[in-house]
Amino acid sequence: MKLAVLDGDRAVVVIDSVVYDVTDQLPTRAGRHGGPWLPWLEEGGTVEQLQQLDLSSCPQQPLDDVQLKAPLSRPGKIVAAPVNYLDHKVEMSEQKTIAEYGVFLKANTSVIGPGEQIKLPYTDKRTDQEGELAIVIGRKARHIGVDEALDYVFGYTGVLDITVRSTEDRSTRKSFDTFTPLGPWIVTSDEVGNADCLSLQCWVDGDLRQDTNTSELIFDVAALVAYASSVMTLHPGDVIATGTPAGVGPLQDGSPVRLTIENIGTLEVTATADKAIAYADRPGARQEVRILQDG
């Protein structure tokens, strides 16, 4: 089943090309920032509950007539996997992989949804797209084993891990507002099937940049969930970005970005350089130079 969100924090289910508004059938209401599905997951929402919804009584619209929002507008946390494909390790001349780096966190305020804009922060620093499969956690998890990890996965979605190529820590370079496009919806794990064998493609400006299969992941889905749970407690609605394959590259003002993942769907956004500034003009940069000169 596909879970999506419309304006006004309306919770919807998408079947074929029809959108069913199930907001009034959910026992929870949208939280202040997280949208309608986050509190539902936090209260123990399950696929079995979704299957009991009476869709015939729900308001319906054609999918083509609506604009979807981020399925989780403010996840509890966004955990991300660096260097989790060997071809990306080679591409970036990395000496280590996720096995040595571990995971990192992205700000949950960086999430945007389908049709929204990635705001490029700097005019003179490269900002790249990174297309990835994202895991949505369905149950509280701490110190779980690989063999049980998939039982804690509610579903999957697409994510673009937008990244500035500068000298700051990963979390900083990837946490700018708008740097985590998420969507187009959450697909429940039963409908996705084997998440370790999904084709993934990402286009920028109409050019195919990334073309891989999740079978190439270094830490597969179960290993990644288990590892993350050994570091921190995972809660329902948390998102884990599984890492990007080779093919990352710079975004330009107006660049359309399209991510398609097998059995999940297509996420489309655009980039804008409106209000981008020179890297040297970022807050704190000039003061640092002045202190060094005066010292």
PDB file of C-alpha atoms in Angstrom:
ATOM      1  CA  MET A   1       0.000   0.000   0.000  1.00  0.00           C
ATOM      2  CA  LYS A   2       1.188   3.527  -0.777  1.00  0.00           C
ATOM      3  CA  LEU A   3       0.806   6.191   1.940  1.00  0.00           C
ATOM      4  CA  ALA A   4       0.992   9.823   0.905  1.00  0.00           C
ATOM      5  CA  VAL A   5       0.102  13.314   2.112  1.00  0.00           C
ATOM      6  CA  LEU A   6      -1.845  16.181   0.547  1.00  0.00           C
ATOM      7  CA  ASP A   7      -2.075  19.861   1.499  1.00  0.00           C
ATOM      8  CA  GLY A   8      -3.695  20.408   4.860  1.00  0.00           C
ATOM      9  CA  ASP A   9      -1.972  17.327   6.294  1.00  0.00           C
ATOM     10  CA  ARG A  10      -4.492  15.036   4.659  1.00  0.00           C
ATOM     11  CA  ALA A  11      -3.495  11.378   4.922  1.00  0.00           C
ATOM     12  CA  VAL A  12      -4.143   9.513   1.693  1.00  0.00           C
ATOM     13  CA  VAL A  13      -3.707   6.026   0.287  1.00  0.00           C
ATOM     14  CA  VAL A  14      -2.792   5.672  -3.388  1.00  0.00           C
ATOM     15  CA  ILE A  15      -4.053   2.647  -5.305  1.00  0.00           C
ATOM     16  CA  ASP A  16      -3.349   2.515  -9.023  1.00  0.00           C
ATOM     17  CA  SER A  17      -4.105   6.098 -10.131  1.00  0.00           C
ATOM     18  CA  VAL A  18      -6.653   6.952  -7.443  1.00  0.00           C
ATOM     19  CA  VAL A  19      -6.049   8.842  -4.197  1.00  0.00           C
ATOM     20  CA  TYR A  20      -8.235   7.915  -1.208  1.00  0.00           C
ATOM     21  CA  ASP A  21      -8.424  10.393   1.684  1.00  0.00           C
ATOM     22  CA  VAL A  22      -8.328   8.268   4.848  1.00  0.00           C
ATOM     23  CA  THR A  23      -7.696  11.111   7.305  1.00  0.00           C
ATOM     24  CA  ASP A  24     -11.012  10.736   9.101  1.00  0.00           C
ATOM     25  CA  GLN A  25     -10.537   6.985   9.520  1.00  0.00           C
ATOM     26  CA  LEU A  26      -7.209   7.274  11.325  1.00  0.00           C
ATOM     27  CA  PRO A  27      -7.287   7.187  15.138  1.00  0.00           C
ATOM     28  CA  THR A  28      -4.621   9.915  15.289  1.00  0.00           C
ATOM     29  CA  ARG A  29      -4.365  13.433  13.912  1.00  0.00           C
ATOM     30  CA  ALA A  30      -1.452  15.207  12.278  1.00  0.00           C
ATOM     31  CA  GLY A  31       1.230  16.391  14.651  1.00  0.00           C
ATOM     32  CA  ARG A  32       2.542  19.923  14.733  1.00  0.00           C
ATOM     33  CA  HIS A  33       5.238  19.266  12.140  1.00  0.00           C
ATOM     34  CA  GLY A  34       5.420  15.574  11.296  1.00  0.00           C
ATOM     35  CA  GLY A  35       2.310  15.262   9.134  1.00  0.00           C
ATOM     36  CA  PRO A  36      -0.477  12.701   9.589  1.00  0.00           C
ATOM     37  CA  TRP A  37       1.481   9.473   9.192  1.00  0.00           C
ATOM     38  CA  LEU A  38       4.152  10.112  11.834  1.00  0.00           C
ATOM     39  CA  PRO A  39       1.793  10.133  14.855  1.00  0.00           C
ATOM     40  CA  TRP A  40      -0.020   7.137  13.387  1.00  0.00           C
ATOM     41  CA  LEU A  41       3.253   5.203  13.208  1.00  0.00           C
ATOM     42  CA  GLU A  42       4.251   6.387  16.677  1.00  0.00           C
ATOM     43  CA  GLU A  43       0.972   5.016  18.049  1.00  0.00           C
ATOM     44  CA  GLY A  44       1.680   1.586  16.599  1.00  0.00           C
ATOM     45  CA  GLY A  45       0.077   1.814  13.167  1.00  0.00           C
ATOM     46  CA  THR A  46       0.410  -1.375  11.132  1.00  0.00           C
ATOM     47  CA  VAL A  47      -0.205  -2.674   7.626  1.00  0.00           C
ATOM     48  CA  GLU A  48      -3.005  -4.827   9.041  1.00  0.00           C
ATOM     49  CA  GLN A  49      -4.790  -1.684  10.248  1.00  0.00           C
ATOM     50  CA  LEU A  50      -4.488  -0.155   6.788  1.00  0.00           C
ATOM     51  CA  GLN A  51      -6.016  -3.232   5.215  1.00  0.00           C
ATOM     52  CA  GLN A  52      -9.097  -2.776   7.399  1.00  0.00           C
ATOM     53  CA  LEU A  53      -9.802   0.765   6.152  1.00  0.00           C
ATOM     54  CA  ASP A  54     -13.083   1.210   4.299  1.00  0.00           C
ATOM     55  CA  LEU A  55     -11.762   2.906   1.177  1.00  0.00           C
ATOM     56  CA  SER A  56     -15.152   2.792  -0.539  1.00  0.00           C
ATOM     57  CA  SER A  57     -16.429   5.469   1.867  1.00  0.00           C
ATOM     58  CA  CYS A  58     -13.398   7.763   1.457  1.00  0.00           C
ATOM     59  CA  PRO A  59     -13.253  10.885  -0.734  1.00  0.00           C
ATOM     60  CA  GLN A  60     -11.434  10.036  -3.969  1.00  0.00           C
ATOM     61  CA  GLN A  61      -9.424  12.005  -6.520  1.00  0.00           C
ATOM     62  CA  PRO A  62      -7.376  11.100  -9.593  1.00  0.00           C
ATOM     63  CA  LEU A  63      -3.676  11.027  -8.771  1.00  0.00           C
ATOM     64  CA  ASP A  64      -2.961  13.348 -11.699  1.00  0.00           C
ATOM     65  CA  ASP A  65      -5.141  16.051 -10.103  1.00  0.00           C
ATOM     66  CA  VAL A  66      -3.240  16.355  -6.813  1.00  0.00           C
ATOM     67  CA  GLN A  67       0.151  17.587  -5.625  1.00  0.00           C
ATOM     68  CA  LEU A  68       1.677  15.253  -3.083  1.00  0.00           C
ATOM     69  CA  LYS A  69       3.662  16.517  -0.099  1.00  0.00           C
ATOM     70  CA  ALA A  70       6.498  14.800   1.763  1.00  0.00           C
ATOM     71  CA  PRO A  71       5.090  11.584   3.284  1.00  0.00           C
ATOM     72  CA  LEU A  72       6.980  12.384   6.511  1.00  0.00           C
ATOM     73  CA  SER A  73       7.528  16.128   6.688  1.00  0.00           C
ATOM     74  CA  ARG A  74       9.494  16.010   9.943  1.00  0.00           C
ATOM     75  CA  PRO A  75      10.766  12.513  10.794  1.00  0.00           C
ATOM     76  CA  GLY A  76      11.981  11.981  14.329  1.00  0.00           C
ATOM     77  CA  LYS A  77      15.459  11.598  12.885  1.00  0.00           C
ATOM     78  CA  ILE A  78      17.155  10.956   9.568  1.00  0.00           C
ATOM     79  CA  VAL A  79      19.985   8.449   9.755  1.00  0.00           C
ATOM     80  CA  ALA A  80      22.242   8.266   6.712  1.00  0.00           C
ATOM     81  CA  ALA A  81      24.806   5.797   5.401  1.00  0.00           C
ATOM     82  CA  PRO A  82      28.041   7.160   3.898  1.00  0.00           C
ATOM     83  CA  VAL A  83      29.937   5.220   1.216  1.00  0.00           C
ATOM     84  CA  ASN A  84      27.584   2.240   1.090  1.00  0.00           C
ATOM     85  CA  TYR A  85      28.234   1.377  -2.575  1.00  0.00           C
ATOM     86  CA  LEU A  86      31.706   0.341  -3.757  1.00  0.00           C
ATOM     87  CA  ASP A  87      31.402   2.271  -7.037  1.00  0.00           C
ATOM     88  CA  HIS A  88      30.735   5.479  -5.075  1.00  0.00           C
ATOM     89  CA  LYS A  89      33.806   4.756  -2.938  1.00  0.00           C
ATOM     90  CA  VAL A  90      35.913   4.663  -6.107  1.00  0.00           C
ATOM     91  CA  GLU A  91      34.174   7.703  -7.580  1.00  0.00           C
ATOM     92  CA  MET A  92      34.887   9.853  -4.513  1.00  0.00           C
ATOM     93  CA  SER A  93      38.406   8.446  -3.929  1.00  0.00           C
ATOM     94  CA  GLU A  94      37.344   7.371  -0.455  1.00  0.00           C
ATOM     95  CA  GLN A  95      39.678   5.168   1.566  1.00  0.00           C
ATOM     96  CA  LYS A  96      36.916   3.849   3.826  1.00  0.00           C
ATOM     97  CA  THR A  97      33.318   2.653   3.614  1.00  0.00           C
ATOM     98  CA  ILE A  98      30.342   2.629   5.954  1.00  0.00           C
ATOM     99  CA  ALA A  99      32.026  -0.241   7.800  1.00  0.00           C
ATOM    100  CA  GLU A 100      34.630   2.257   9.058  1.00  0.00           C
ATOM    101  CA  TYR A 101      32.649   5.515   8.967  1.00  0.00           C
ATOM    102  CA  GLY A 102      29.456   4.356  10.640  1.00  0.00           C
ATOM    103  CA  VAL A 103      26.282   6.389  10.150  1.00  0.00           C
ATOM    104  CA  PHE A 104      25.563  10.107  10.508  1.00  0.00           C
ATOM    105  CA  LEU A 105      22.494  12.284  11.083  1.00  0.00           C
ATOM    106  CA  LYS A 106      20.790  14.844   8.868  1.00  0.00           C
ATOM    107  CA  ALA A 107      18.589  17.634  10.217  1.00  0.00           C
ATOM    108  CA  ASN A 108      14.929  16.657   9.962  1.00  0.00           C
ATOM    109  CA  THR A 109      14.150  20.248   8.958  1.00  0.00           C
ATOM    110  CA  SER A 110      15.856  19.545   5.624  1.00  0.00           C
ATOM    111  CA  VAL A 111      12.893  17.519   4.296  1.00  0.00           C
ATOM    112  CA  ILE A 112      10.864  18.664   1.298  1.00  0.00           C
ATOM    113  CA  GLY A 113       8.353  16.808  -0.845  1.00  0.00           C
ATOM    114  CA  PRO A 114       7.630  16.137  -4.508  1.00  0.00           C
ATOM    115  CA  GLY A 115       7.479  19.194  -6.739  1.00  0.00           C
ATOM    116  CA  GLU A 116       9.358  21.422  -4.303  1.00  0.00           C
ATOM    117  CA  GLN A 117      12.688  23.193  -4.797  1.00  0.00           C
ATOM    118  CA  ILE A 118      16.191  22.379  -3.607  1.00  0.00           C
ATOM    119  CA  LYS A 119      17.727  25.709  -2.601  1.00  0.00           C
ATOM    120  CA  LEU A 120      21.386  25.799  -3.590  1.00  0.00           C
ATOM    121  CA  PRO A 121      23.207  27.710  -0.831  1.00  0.00           C
ATOM    122  CA  TYR A 122      26.395  28.815  -2.605  1.00  0.00           C
ATOM    123  CA  THR A 123      27.233  30.251  -5.996  1.00  0.00           C
ATOM    124  CA  ASP A 124      30.800  28.943  -5.975  1.00  0.00           C
ATOM    125  CA  LYS A 125      30.571  25.562  -4.229  1.00  0.00           C
ATOM    126  CA  ARG A 126      29.388  22.427  -5.988  1.00  0.00           C
ATOM    127  CA  THR A 127      26.139  20.934  -4.702  1.00  0.00           C
ATOM    128  CA  ASP A 128      25.419  17.345  -5.782  1.00  0.00           C
ATOM    129  CA  GLN A 129      22.439  15.058  -6.057  1.00  0.00           C
ATOM    130  CA  GLU A 130      22.594  11.650  -4.386  1.00  0.00           C
ATOM    131  CA  GLY A 131      19.695   9.327  -5.175  1.00  0.00           C
ATOM    132  CA  GLU A 132      18.966   6.714  -2.515  1.00  0.00           C
ATOM    133  CA  LEU A 133      16.529   4.153  -1.186  1.00  0.00           C
ATOM    134  CA  ALA A 134      15.122   5.185   2.204  1.00  0.00           C
ATOM    135  CA  ILE A 135      13.891   2.882   4.960  1.00  0.00           C
ATOM    136  CA  VAL A 136      10.971   3.893   7.207  1.00  0.00           C
ATOM    137  CA  ILE A 137      11.088   2.329  10.665  1.00  0.00           C
ATOM    138  CA  GLY A 138       7.842   0.870  12.033  1.00  0.00           C
ATOM    139  CA  ARG A 139       8.797  -0.348  15.514  1.00  0.00           C
ATOM    140  CA  LYS A 140      11.098   0.790  18.303  1.00  0.00           C
ATOM    141  CA  ALA A 141      14.440  -0.902  17.765  1.00  0.00           C
ATOM    142  CA  ARG A 142      17.538  -1.104  19.929  1.00  0.00           C
ATOM    143  CA  HIS A 143      20.345  -3.668  19.637  1.00  0.00           C
ATOM    144  CA  ILE A 144      18.423  -5.880  17.227  1.00  0.00           C
ATOM    145  CA  GLY A 145      20.021  -8.623  15.172  1.00  0.00           C
ATOM    146  CA  VAL A 146      20.363  -8.740  11.406  1.00  0.00           C
ATOM    147  CA  ASP A 147      18.082 -11.773  11.245  1.00  0.00           C
ATOM    148  CA  GLU A 148      15.192  -9.842  12.843  1.00  0.00           C
ATOM    149  CA  ALA A 149      15.866  -6.355  11.466  1.00  0.00           C
ATOM    150  CA  LEU A 150      13.356  -6.489   8.612  1.00  0.00           C
ATOM    151  CA  ASP A 151      10.566  -7.048  11.150  1.00  0.00           C
ATOM    152  CA  TYR A 152      11.174  -3.462  12.281  1.00  0.00           C
ATOM    153  CA  VAL A 153      10.843  -1.957   8.796  1.00  0.00           C
ATOM    154  CA  PHE A 154       7.440  -0.467   8.009  1.00  0.00           C
ATOM    155  CA  GLY A 155       8.178   0.525   4.443  1.00  0.00           C
ATOM    156  CA  TYR A 156      10.345   2.382   1.967  1.00  0.00           C
ATOM    157  CA  THR A 157      10.457   5.606   0.018  1.00  0.00           C
ATOM    158  CA  GLY A 158      12.836   7.550  -2.209  1.00  0.00           C
ATOM    159  CA  VAL A 159      15.265  10.148  -0.913  1.00  0.00           C
ATOM    160  CA  LEU A 160      17.713  12.604  -2.425  1.00  0.00           C
ATOM    161  CA  ASP A 161      20.640  13.255  -0.101  1.00  0.00           C
ATOM    162  CA  ILE A 162      21.687  16.674  -1.397  1.00  0.00           C
ATOM    163  CA  THR A 163      25.296  17.502  -0.539  1.00  0.00           C
ATOM    164  CA  VAL A 164      27.582  20.542  -0.681  1.00  0.00           C
ATOM    165  CA  ARG A 165      31.169  19.621  -1.617  1.00  0.00           C
ATOM    166  CA  SER A 166      32.960  21.743   0.959  1.00  0.00           C
ATOM    167  CA  THR A 167      35.143  21.097   3.989  1.00  0.00           C
ATOM    168  CA  GLU A 168      32.557  20.893   6.765  1.00  0.00           C
ATOM    169  CA  ASP A 169      31.436  17.703   8.479  1.00  0.00           C
ATOM    170  CA  ARG A 170      29.011  15.483   6.539  1.00  0.00           C
ATOM    171  CA  SER A 171      26.067  16.404   8.724  1.00  0.00           C
ATOM    172  CA  THR A 172      26.557  20.126   8.067  1.00  0.00           C
ATOM    173  CA  ARG A 173      27.035  19.757   4.314  1.00  0.00           C
ATOM    174  CA  LYS A 174      23.882  17.659   4.006  1.00  0.00           C
ATOM    175  CA  SER A 175      21.523  19.415   6.436  1.00  0.00           C
ATOM    176  CA  PHE A 176      20.673  22.672   4.693  1.00  0.00           C
ATOM    177  CA  ASP A 177      16.951  23.351   4.479  1.00  0.00           C
ATOM    178  CA  THR A 178      15.506  21.546   1.403  1.00  0.00           C
ATOM    179  CA  PHE A 179      18.440  19.082   1.248  1.00  0.00           C
ATOM    180  CA  THR A 180      16.333  15.965   1.858  1.00  0.00           C
ATOM    181  CA  PRO A 181      13.635  15.569  -0.806  1.00  0.00           C
ATOM    182  CA  LEU A 182      11.515  12.599   0.298  1.00  0.00           C
ATOM    183  CA  GLY A 183       8.798  10.692  -1.520  1.00  0.00           C
ATOM    184  CA  PRO A 184       6.660  10.405  -3.454  1.00  0.00           C
ATOM    185  CA  TRP A 185       5.035   8.183  -0.812  1.00  0.00           C
ATOM    186  CA  ILE A 186       5.799   5.414   1.661  1.00  0.00           C
ATOM    187  CA  VAL A 187       5.304   1.951   0.202  1.00  0.00           C
ATOM    188  CA  THR A 188       4.686  -0.715   2.829  1.00  0.00           C
ATOM    189  CA  SER A 189       7.326  -3.414   3.003  1.00  0.00           C
ATOM    190  CA  ASP A 190       4.935  -6.191   1.992  1.00  0.00           C
ATOM    191  CA  GLU A 191       4.265  -4.429  -1.309  1.00  0.00           C
ATOM    192  CA  VAL A 192       7.921  -3.603  -2.029  1.00  0.00           C
ATOM    193  CA  GLY A 193       9.104  -7.178  -1.586  1.00  0.00           C
ATOM    194  CA  ASN A 194      12.863  -7.750  -1.539  1.00  0.00           C
ATOM    195  CA  ALA A 195      14.363  -4.295  -0.957  1.00  0.00           C
ATOM    196  CA  ASP A 196      17.833  -5.689  -1.595  1.00  0.00           C
ATOM    197  CA  CYS A 197      17.095  -6.187  -5.278  1.00  0.00           C
ATOM    198  CA  LEU A 198      15.560  -2.948  -6.573  1.00  0.00           C
ATOM    199  CA  SER A 199      16.691  -0.981  -9.595  1.00  0.00           C
ATOM    200  CA  LEU A 200      17.433   2.696  -8.918  1.00  0.00           C
ATOM    201  CA  GLN A 201      17.935   5.473 -11.466  1.00  0.00           C
ATOM    202  CA  CYS A 202      18.438   9.203 -11.080  1.00  0.00           C
ATOM    203  CA  TRP A 203      18.270  11.803 -13.858  1.00  0.00           C
ATOM    204  CA  VAL A 204      19.439  15.423 -13.725  1.00  0.00           C
ATOM    205  CA  ASP A 205      18.636  17.823 -16.570  1.00  0.00           C
ATOM    206  CA  GLY A 206      17.256  14.818 -18.436  1.00  0.00           C
ATOM    207  CA  ASP A 207      20.583  12.954 -18.302  1.00  0.00           C
ATOM    208  CA  LEU A 208      20.796   9.581 -16.568  1.00  0.00           C
ATOM    209  CA  ARG A 209      23.455   9.987 -13.876  1.00  0.00           C
ATOM    210  CA  GLN A 210      22.860   7.067 -11.549  1.00  0.00           C
ATOM    211  CA  ASP A 211      21.816   3.561 -12.560  1.00  0.00           C
ATOM    212  CA  THR A 212      22.247   0.740 -10.065  1.00  0.00           C
ATOM    213  CA  ASN A 213      20.550  -1.975  -8.065  1.00  0.00           C
ATOM    214  CA  THR A 214      20.268  -2.111  -4.284  1.00  0.00           C
ATOM    215  CA  SER A 215      21.888  -5.547  -4.475  1.00  0.00           C
ATOM    216  CA  GLU A 216      25.147  -3.563  -4.693  1.00  0.00           C
ATOM    217  CA  LEU A 217      24.785  -2.127  -1.173  1.00  0.00           C
ATOM    218  CA  ILE A 218      27.720  -2.880   1.144  1.00  0.00           C
ATOM    219  CA  PHE A 219      25.456  -2.935   4.216  1.00  0.00           C
ATOM    220  CA  ASP A 220      22.135  -4.289   2.936  1.00  0.00           C
ATOM    221  CA  VAL A 221      18.843  -3.161   4.446  1.00  0.00           C
ATOM    222  CA  ALA A 222      18.853  -5.620   7.352  1.00  0.00           C
ATOM    223  CA  ALA A 223      22.511  -5.026   8.197  1.00  0.00           C
ATOM    224  CA  LEU A 224      22.039  -1.259   8.075  1.00  0.00           C
ATOM    225  CA  VAL A 225      18.986  -1.288  10.350  1.00  0.00           C
ATOM    226  CA  ALA A 226      20.716  -3.619  12.799  1.00  0.00           C
ATOM    227  CA  TYR A 227      23.883  -1.521  12.817  1.00  0.00           C
ATOM    228  CA  ALA A 228      21.995   1.761  13.291  1.00  0.00           C
ATOM    229  CA  SER A 229      20.080   0.211  16.197  1.00  0.00           C
ATOM    230  CA  SER A 230      23.384  -0.671  17.861  1.00  0.00           C
ATOM    231  CA  VAL A 231      24.273   3.027  17.896  1.00  0.00           C
ATOM    232  CA  MET A 232      20.944   4.676  18.709  1.00  0.00           C
ATOM    233  CA  THR A 233      17.353   3.773  19.464  1.00  0.00           C
ATOM    234  CA  LEU A 234      15.254   3.787  16.316  1.00  0.00           C
ATOM    235  CA  HIS A 235      11.652   4.945  16.650  1.00  0.00           C
ATOM    236  CA  PRO A 236       8.622   4.523  14.399  1.00  0.00           C
ATOM    237  CA  GLY A 237       8.762   7.072  11.597  1.00  0.00           C
ATOM    238  CA  ASP A 238      12.543   7.413  11.651  1.00  0.00           C
ATOM    239  CA  VAL A 239      14.091   7.403   8.183  1.00  0.00           C
ATOM    240  CA  ILE A 240      17.331   5.672   7.175  1.00  0.00           C
ATOM    241  CA  ALA A 241      18.921   6.751   3.883  1.00  0.00           C
ATOM    242  CA  THR A 242      20.798   3.718   2.595  1.00  0.00           C
ATOM    243  CA  GLY A 243      23.560   5.500   0.671  1.00  0.00           C
ATOM    244  CA  THR A 244      24.176   6.565  -2.900  1.00  0.00           C
ATOM    245  CA  PRO A 245      25.782   4.792  -5.844  1.00  0.00           C
ATOM    246  CA  ALA A 246      28.216   6.303  -8.337  1.00  0.00           C
ATOM    247  CA  GLY A 247      27.015   9.088 -10.594  1.00  0.00           C
ATOM    248  CA  VAL A 248      26.678  12.034  -8.230  1.00  0.00           C
ATOM    249  CA  GLY A 249      27.156  15.406  -9.861  1.00  0.00           C
ATOM    250  CA  PRO A 250      26.519  19.138  -9.625  1.00  0.00           C
ATOM    251  CA  LEU A 251      23.115  20.779  -9.708  1.00  0.00           C
ATOM    252  CA  GLN A 252      22.556  24.058 -11.507  1.00  0.00           C
ATOM    253  CA  ASP A 253      19.908  26.729 -11.192  1.00  0.00           C
ATOM    254  CA  GLY A 254      16.750  25.235 -12.679  1.00  0.00           C
ATOM    255  CA  SER A 255      18.015  21.636 -12.817  1.00  0.00           C
ATOM    256  CA  PRO A 256      15.171  19.101 -12.701  1.00  0.00           C
ATOM    257  CA  VAL A 257      16.010  15.997 -10.658  1.00  0.00           C
ATOM    258  CA  ARG A 258      14.119  12.722 -11.023  1.00  0.00           C
ATOM    259  CA  LEU A 259      14.666   9.628  -8.875  1.00  0.00           C
ATOM    260  CA  THR A 260      12.940   6.350  -9.753  1.00  0.00           C
ATOM    261  CA  ILE A 261      13.114   3.221  -7.610  1.00  0.00           C
ATOM    262  CA  GLU A 262      11.584  -0.078  -8.660  1.00  0.00           C
ATOM    263  CA  ASN A 263       8.376  -0.995  -6.778  1.00  0.00           C
ATOM    264  CA  ILE A 264       8.365   2.413  -5.096  1.00  0.00           C
ATOM    265  CA  GLY A 265       7.884   5.201  -7.619  1.00  0.00           C
ATOM    266  CA  THR A 266       9.302   8.467  -8.897  1.00  0.00           C
ATOM    267  CA  LEU A 267      10.314  11.555  -6.919  1.00  0.00           C
ATOM    268  CA  GLU A 268      10.743  14.793  -8.887  1.00  0.00           C
ATOM    269  CA  VAL A 269      12.087  18.137  -7.653  1.00  0.00           C
ATOM    270  CA  THR A 270      14.001  21.081  -9.116  1.00  0.00           C
ATOM    271  CA  ALA A 271      17.018  23.090  -7.972  1.00  0.00           C
ATOM    272  CA  THR A 272      17.152  26.852  -7.624  1.00  0.00           C
ATOM    273  CA  ALA A 273      20.065  29.211  -7.021  1.00  0.00           C
ATOM    274  CA  ASP A 274      17.794  32.044  -5.951  1.00  0.00           C
ATOM    275  CA  LYS A 275      19.351  33.671  -2.856  1.00  0.00           C
ATOM    276  CA  ALA A 276      22.567  31.644  -3.187  1.00  0.00           C
ATOM    277  CA  ILE A 277      25.609  33.474  -1.828  1.00  0.00           C
ATOM    278  CA  ALA A 278      29.360  33.259  -2.219  1.00  0.00           C
ATOM    279  CA  TYR A 279      30.917  30.703   0.114  1.00  0.00           C
ATOM    280  CA  ALA A 280      33.167  33.377   1.639  1.00  0.00           C
ATOM    281  CA  ASP A 281      30.082  35.389   2.591  1.00  0.00           C
ATOM    282  CA  ARG A 282      28.611  32.690   4.824  1.00  0.00           C
ATOM    283  CA  PRO A 283      28.162  33.776   8.461  1.00  0.00           C
ATOM    284  CA  GLY A 284      31.354  33.596  10.463  1.00  0.00           C
ATOM    285  CA  ALA A 285      33.763  33.331   7.549  1.00  0.00           C
ATOM    286  CA  ARG A 286      34.958  36.955   7.472  1.00  0.00           C
ATOM    287  CA  GLN A 287      35.166  37.213  11.242  1.00  0.00           C
ATOM    288  CA  GLU A 288      37.456  34.175  11.274  1.00  0.00           C
ATOM    289  CA  VAL A 289      39.757  35.751   8.692  1.00  0.00           C
ATOM    290  CA  ARG A 290      39.833  39.036  10.611  1.00  0.00           C
ATOM    291  CA  ILE A 291      40.769  37.282  13.855  1.00  0.00           C
ATOM    292  CA  LEU A 292      43.630  35.476  12.140  1.00  0.00           C
ATOM    293  CA  GLN A 293      44.901  38.709  10.581  1.00  0.00           C
ATOM    294  CA  ASP A 294      44.640  40.676  13.816  1.00  0.00           C
ATOM    295  CA  GLY A 295      46.305  37.912  15.802  1.00  0.00           C
TER     296      GLY A 295
END
